[in-house]
Amino acid sequence: CRANFMENLKDIEFVKVLRKSGCDALSLGLESGNDRIMKYMKKMQKDKDSVLEIIRVLRSEDITPVLYMMIGFPTETKEEMEETIDFVIRLKKEYQCSISGVSVFNLVEHSYVFDNPQEFHITKIHKDSHPALQGYGYKYDIAKGLTRIY
């Protein structure tokens, strides 16, 4: 099933109930392996240490974490993106996490980022670009961080 990195996943008794009910894998939106970007995304997980704690508890009950990641979130730097990649490789090697996919950030209408572009250093949303060449979303210009190639 799918879940977020919720605090109750640190509770071994709760995770035991999940396992007893037949849960053997849990899809989780990790999104980033960089603490600043996690906070900027307003993710449920506070930081990498919180992620590690949850993964350790899941693995202790033989539940496989299946991770989804995102790169290219507004303001993300090359170094932060590389930190995410390194973190995911570590999780795969040390905890046998399954990696479901890595996506590139897409700016979609009515999302928090779309509605608050200045907070994410987006200087212009090209509203005539929907759907973007990368699948869906809008092209945008950004003042800080990696730029996206369309």
PDB file of C-alpha atoms in Angstrom:
ATOM      1  CA  CYS A   1       0.000   0.000   0.000  1.00  0.00           C
ATOM      2  CA  ARG A   2       0.984   3.650  -0.109  1.00  0.00           C
ATOM      3  CA  ALA A   3       1.802   5.845   2.849  1.00  0.00           C
ATOM      4  CA  ASN A   4       3.694   8.925   3.917  1.00  0.00           C
ATOM      5  CA  PHE A   5       6.649   8.966   6.275  1.00  0.00           C
ATOM      6  CA  MET A   6       4.262   9.416   9.198  1.00  0.00           C
ATOM      7  CA  GLU A   7       5.423   9.466  12.798  1.00  0.00           C
ATOM      8  CA  ASN A   8       3.299   6.409  13.649  1.00  0.00           C
ATOM      9  CA  LEU A   9       5.578   4.336  11.401  1.00  0.00           C
ATOM     10  CA  LYS A  10       8.210   4.730  14.133  1.00  0.00           C
ATOM     11  CA  ASP A  11       5.914   2.822  16.512  1.00  0.00           C
ATOM     12  CA  ILE A  12       7.010  -0.826  16.417  1.00  0.00           C
ATOM     13  CA  GLU A  13       3.653  -2.034  17.759  1.00  0.00           C
ATOM     14  CA  PHE A  14       1.809  -0.235  14.958  1.00  0.00           C
ATOM     15  CA  VAL A  15       4.173  -1.661  12.346  1.00  0.00           C
ATOM     16  CA  LYS A  16       3.720  -5.157  13.814  1.00  0.00           C
ATOM     17  CA  VAL A  17      -0.031  -4.792  13.239  1.00  0.00           C
ATOM     18  CA  LEU A  18       0.658  -3.757   9.634  1.00  0.00           C
ATOM     19  CA  ARG A  19       2.826  -6.825   9.101  1.00  0.00           C
ATOM     20  CA  LYS A  20       0.366  -9.154  10.812  1.00  0.00           C
ATOM     21  CA  SER A  21      -2.391  -7.842   8.520  1.00  0.00           C
ATOM     22  CA  GLY A  22      -0.352  -8.992   5.511  1.00  0.00           C
ATOM     23  CA  CYS A  23       1.526  -5.818   4.598  1.00  0.00           C
ATOM     24  CA  ASP A  24       4.881  -6.828   3.153  1.00  0.00           C
ATOM     25  CA  ALA A  25       5.729  -3.619   1.249  1.00  0.00           C
ATOM     26  CA  LEU A  26       4.940   0.038   1.765  1.00  0.00           C
ATOM     27  CA  SER A  27       5.253   2.662  -1.001  1.00  0.00           C
ATOM     28  CA  LEU A  28       6.578   5.902   0.438  1.00  0.00           C
ATOM     29  CA  GLY A  29       7.130   9.311  -1.143  1.00  0.00           C
ATOM     30  CA  LEU A  30      10.642  10.087   0.038  1.00  0.00           C
ATOM     31  CA  GLU A  31      10.958  12.795  -2.635  1.00  0.00           C
ATOM     32  CA  SER A  32      14.323  14.121  -1.406  1.00  0.00           C
ATOM     33  CA  GLY A  33      17.359  12.994   0.521  1.00  0.00           C
ATOM     34  CA  ASN A  34      18.267  16.541   1.506  1.00  0.00           C
ATOM     35  CA  ASP A  35      16.984  17.979   4.782  1.00  0.00           C
ATOM     36  CA  ARG A  36      16.540  21.528   3.432  1.00  0.00           C
ATOM     37  CA  ILE A  37      14.505  20.362   0.449  1.00  0.00           C
ATOM     38  CA  MET A  38      12.363  18.061   2.640  1.00  0.00           C
ATOM     39  CA  LYS A  39      11.545  21.011   4.871  1.00  0.00           C
ATOM     40  CA  TYR A  40      10.962  23.273   1.875  1.00  0.00           C
ATOM     41  CA  MET A  41       8.534  20.708   0.401  1.00  0.00           C
ATOM     42  CA  LYS A  42       6.737  20.602   3.750  1.00  0.00           C
ATOM     43  CA  LYS A  43       7.099  16.816   3.862  1.00  0.00           C
ATOM     44  CA  MET A  44       5.864  14.772   6.837  1.00  0.00           C
ATOM     45  CA  GLN A  45       9.356  13.470   7.470  1.00  0.00           C
ATOM     46  CA  LYS A  46      11.416  15.999   9.328  1.00  0.00           C
ATOM     47  CA  ASP A  47      14.818  14.954   8.054  1.00  0.00           C
ATOM     48  CA  LYS A  48      16.969  12.040   6.920  1.00  0.00           C
ATOM     49  CA  ASP A  49      17.314  10.749  10.484  1.00  0.00           C
ATOM     50  CA  SER A  50      13.521  10.474  10.724  1.00  0.00           C
ATOM     51  CA  VAL A  51      13.444   8.600   7.391  1.00  0.00           C
ATOM     52  CA  LEU A  52      16.155   6.207   8.592  1.00  0.00           C
ATOM     53  CA  GLU A  53      14.294   5.507  11.827  1.00  0.00           C
ATOM     54  CA  ILE A  54      11.105   4.633   9.957  1.00  0.00           C
ATOM     55  CA  ILE A  55      12.938   2.435   7.469  1.00  0.00           C
ATOM     56  CA  ARG A  56      14.717   0.579  10.283  1.00  0.00           C
ATOM     57  CA  VAL A  57      11.382  -0.118  12.013  1.00  0.00           C
ATOM     58  CA  LEU A  58       9.762  -1.297   8.768  1.00  0.00           C
ATOM     59  CA  ARG A  59      12.695  -3.572   7.929  1.00  0.00           C
ATOM     60  CA  SER A  60      12.701  -4.994  11.482  1.00  0.00           C
ATOM     61  CA  GLU A  61       9.223  -6.355  10.715  1.00  0.00           C
ATOM     62  CA  ASP A  62      10.189  -7.528   7.218  1.00  0.00           C
ATOM     63  CA  ILE A  63       8.243  -4.794   5.427  1.00  0.00           C
ATOM     64  CA  THR A  64      10.013  -3.566   2.297  1.00  0.00           C
ATOM     65  CA  PRO A  65      10.039   0.216   1.823  1.00  0.00           C
ATOM     66  CA  VAL A  66       9.317   1.098  -1.816  1.00  0.00           C
ATOM     67  CA  LEU A  67      10.611   4.609  -2.430  1.00  0.00           C
ATOM     68  CA  TYR A  68       9.638   7.358  -4.836  1.00  0.00           C
ATOM     69  CA  MET A  69      11.972  10.309  -5.343  1.00  0.00           C
ATOM     70  CA  MET A  70      11.809  13.661  -7.053  1.00  0.00           C
ATOM     71  CA  ILE A  71      14.626  15.824  -8.329  1.00  0.00           C
ATOM     72  CA  GLY A  72      14.535  19.356  -9.607  1.00  0.00           C
ATOM     73  CA  PHE A  73      12.314  20.858  -6.922  1.00  0.00           C
ATOM     74  CA  PRO A  74      12.531  24.668  -7.140  1.00  0.00           C
ATOM     75  CA  THR A  75      15.743  26.046  -5.575  1.00  0.00           C
ATOM     76  CA  GLU A  76      17.371  22.581  -5.426  1.00  0.00           C
ATOM     77  CA  THR A  77      21.071  22.749  -6.228  1.00  0.00           C
ATOM     78  CA  LYS A  78      23.178  20.185  -8.042  1.00  0.00           C
ATOM     79  CA  GLU A  79      24.797  19.244  -4.731  1.00  0.00           C
ATOM     80  CA  GLU A  80      21.415  18.712  -3.065  1.00  0.00           C
ATOM     81  CA  MET A  81      20.264  16.564  -5.979  1.00  0.00           C
ATOM     82  CA  GLU A  82      23.454  14.482  -5.697  1.00  0.00           C
ATOM     83  CA  GLU A  83      22.852  14.150  -1.947  1.00  0.00           C
ATOM     84  CA  THR A  84      19.407  12.699  -2.719  1.00  0.00           C
ATOM     85  CA  ILE A  85      20.912  10.204  -5.157  1.00  0.00           C
ATOM     86  CA  ASP A  86      23.594   9.184  -2.637  1.00  0.00           C
ATOM     87  CA  PHE A  87      20.983   8.786   0.119  1.00  0.00           C
ATOM     88  CA  VAL A  88      18.807   6.575  -2.069  1.00  0.00           C
ATOM     89  CA  ILE A  89      21.795   4.404  -2.996  1.00  0.00           C
ATOM     90  CA  ARG A  90      22.574   4.056   0.710  1.00  0.00           C
ATOM     91  CA  LEU A  91      18.980   3.057   1.501  1.00  0.00           C
ATOM     92  CA  LYS A  92      19.035   0.463  -1.257  1.00  0.00           C
ATOM     93  CA  LYS A  93      22.373  -1.028  -0.148  1.00  0.00           C
ATOM     94  CA  GLU A  94      21.948  -0.927   3.628  1.00  0.00           C
ATOM     95  CA  TYR A  95      18.202  -1.569   3.978  1.00  0.00           C
ATOM     96  CA  GLN A  96      17.273  -3.318   0.733  1.00  0.00           C
ATOM     97  CA  CYS A  97      14.704  -0.652  -0.102  1.00  0.00           C
ATOM     98  CA  SER A  98      13.029  -0.977  -3.450  1.00  0.00           C
ATOM     99  CA  ILE A  99      13.265   2.061  -5.706  1.00  0.00           C
ATOM    100  CA  SER A 100      10.038   2.597  -7.599  1.00  0.00           C
ATOM    101  CA  GLY A 101      11.032   5.677  -9.510  1.00  0.00           C
ATOM    102  CA  VAL A 102      12.690   9.033  -9.734  1.00  0.00           C
ATOM    103  CA  SER A 103      10.711  11.825 -11.316  1.00  0.00           C
ATOM    104  CA  VAL A 104      11.508  15.376 -12.273  1.00  0.00           C
ATOM    105  CA  PHE A 105       9.457  18.071 -10.570  1.00  0.00           C
ATOM    106  CA  ASN A 106       6.471  19.232 -12.619  1.00  0.00           C
ATOM    107  CA  LEU A 107       4.723  22.501 -11.886  1.00  0.00           C
ATOM    108  CA  VAL A 108       1.007  21.749 -11.901  1.00  0.00           C
ATOM    109  CA  GLU A 109      -1.915  24.114 -11.653  1.00  0.00           C
ATOM    110  CA  HIS A 110      -3.506  24.653  -8.218  1.00  0.00           C
ATOM    111  CA  SER A 111      -0.537  23.130  -6.382  1.00  0.00           C
ATOM    112  CA  TYR A 112       0.975  25.083  -3.496  1.00  0.00           C
ATOM    113  CA  VAL A 113       4.069  25.871  -5.579  1.00  0.00           C
ATOM    114  CA  PHE A 114       1.965  27.071  -8.532  1.00  0.00           C
ATOM    115  CA  ASP A 115      -0.155  29.294  -6.277  1.00  0.00           C
ATOM    116  CA  ASN A 116       2.881  30.706  -4.403  1.00  0.00           C
ATOM    117  CA  PRO A 117       5.642  30.974  -7.017  1.00  0.00           C
ATOM    118  CA  GLN A 118       7.520  33.796  -5.268  1.00  0.00           C
ATOM    119  CA  GLU A 119       8.086  31.555  -2.227  1.00  0.00           C
ATOM    120  CA  PHE A 120       9.940  29.125  -4.502  1.00  0.00           C
ATOM    121  CA  HIS A 121      11.900  31.755  -6.474  1.00  0.00           C
ATOM    122  CA  ILE A 122       9.823  31.147  -9.601  1.00  0.00           C
ATOM    123  CA  THR A 123       9.968  34.367 -11.599  1.00  0.00           C
ATOM    124  CA  LYS A 124       7.584  33.441 -14.403  1.00  0.00           C
ATOM    125  CA  ILE A 125       5.096  30.681 -15.155  1.00  0.00           C
ATOM    126  CA  HIS A 126       4.585  30.165 -18.877  1.00  0.00           C
ATOM    127  CA  LYS A 127       0.845  29.575 -18.744  1.00  0.00           C
ATOM    128  CA  ASP A 128       0.715  28.998 -22.490  1.00  0.00           C
ATOM    129  CA  SER A 129       3.017  25.955 -22.109  1.00  0.00           C
ATOM    130  CA  HIS A 130       0.538  23.451 -20.676  1.00  0.00           C
ATOM    131  CA  PRO A 131       1.120  20.576 -21.157  1.00  0.00           C
ATOM    132  CA  ALA A 132       4.899  20.872 -20.939  1.00  0.00           C
ATOM    133  CA  LEU A 133       7.080  18.778 -23.193  1.00  0.00           C
ATOM    134  CA  GLN A 134       8.079  16.564 -20.250  1.00  0.00           C
ATOM    135  CA  GLY A 135       4.576  15.112 -19.870  1.00  0.00           C
ATOM    136  CA  TYR A 136       2.449  17.573 -17.994  1.00  0.00           C
ATOM    137  CA  GLY A 137       2.752  20.782 -16.070  1.00  0.00           C
ATOM    138  CA  TYR A 138       3.899  24.276 -16.911  1.00  0.00           C
ATOM    139  CA  LYS A 139       7.272  25.580 -17.963  1.00  0.00           C
ATOM    140  CA  TYR A 140       8.662  28.162 -15.575  1.00  0.00           C
ATOM    141  CA  ASP A 141      11.668  30.414 -15.020  1.00  0.00           C
ATOM    142  CA  ILE A 142      13.497  30.262 -11.729  1.00  0.00           C
ATOM    143  CA  ALA A 143      15.926  32.674 -10.048  1.00  0.00           C
ATOM    144  CA  LYS A 144      17.640  30.154  -7.754  1.00  0.00           C
ATOM    145  CA  GLY A 145      18.655  26.524  -8.121  1.00  0.00           C
ATOM    146  CA  LEU A 146      18.703  24.125 -11.047  1.00  0.00           C
ATOM    147  CA  THR A 147      16.882  25.041 -14.229  1.00  0.00           C
ATOM    148  CA  ARG A 148      14.816  22.510 -16.112  1.00  0.00           C
ATOM    149  CA  ILE A 149      15.524  21.597 -19.699  1.00  0.00           C
ATOM    150  CA  TYR A 150      12.307  21.156 -21.677  1.00  0.00           C
TER     151      TYR A 150
END
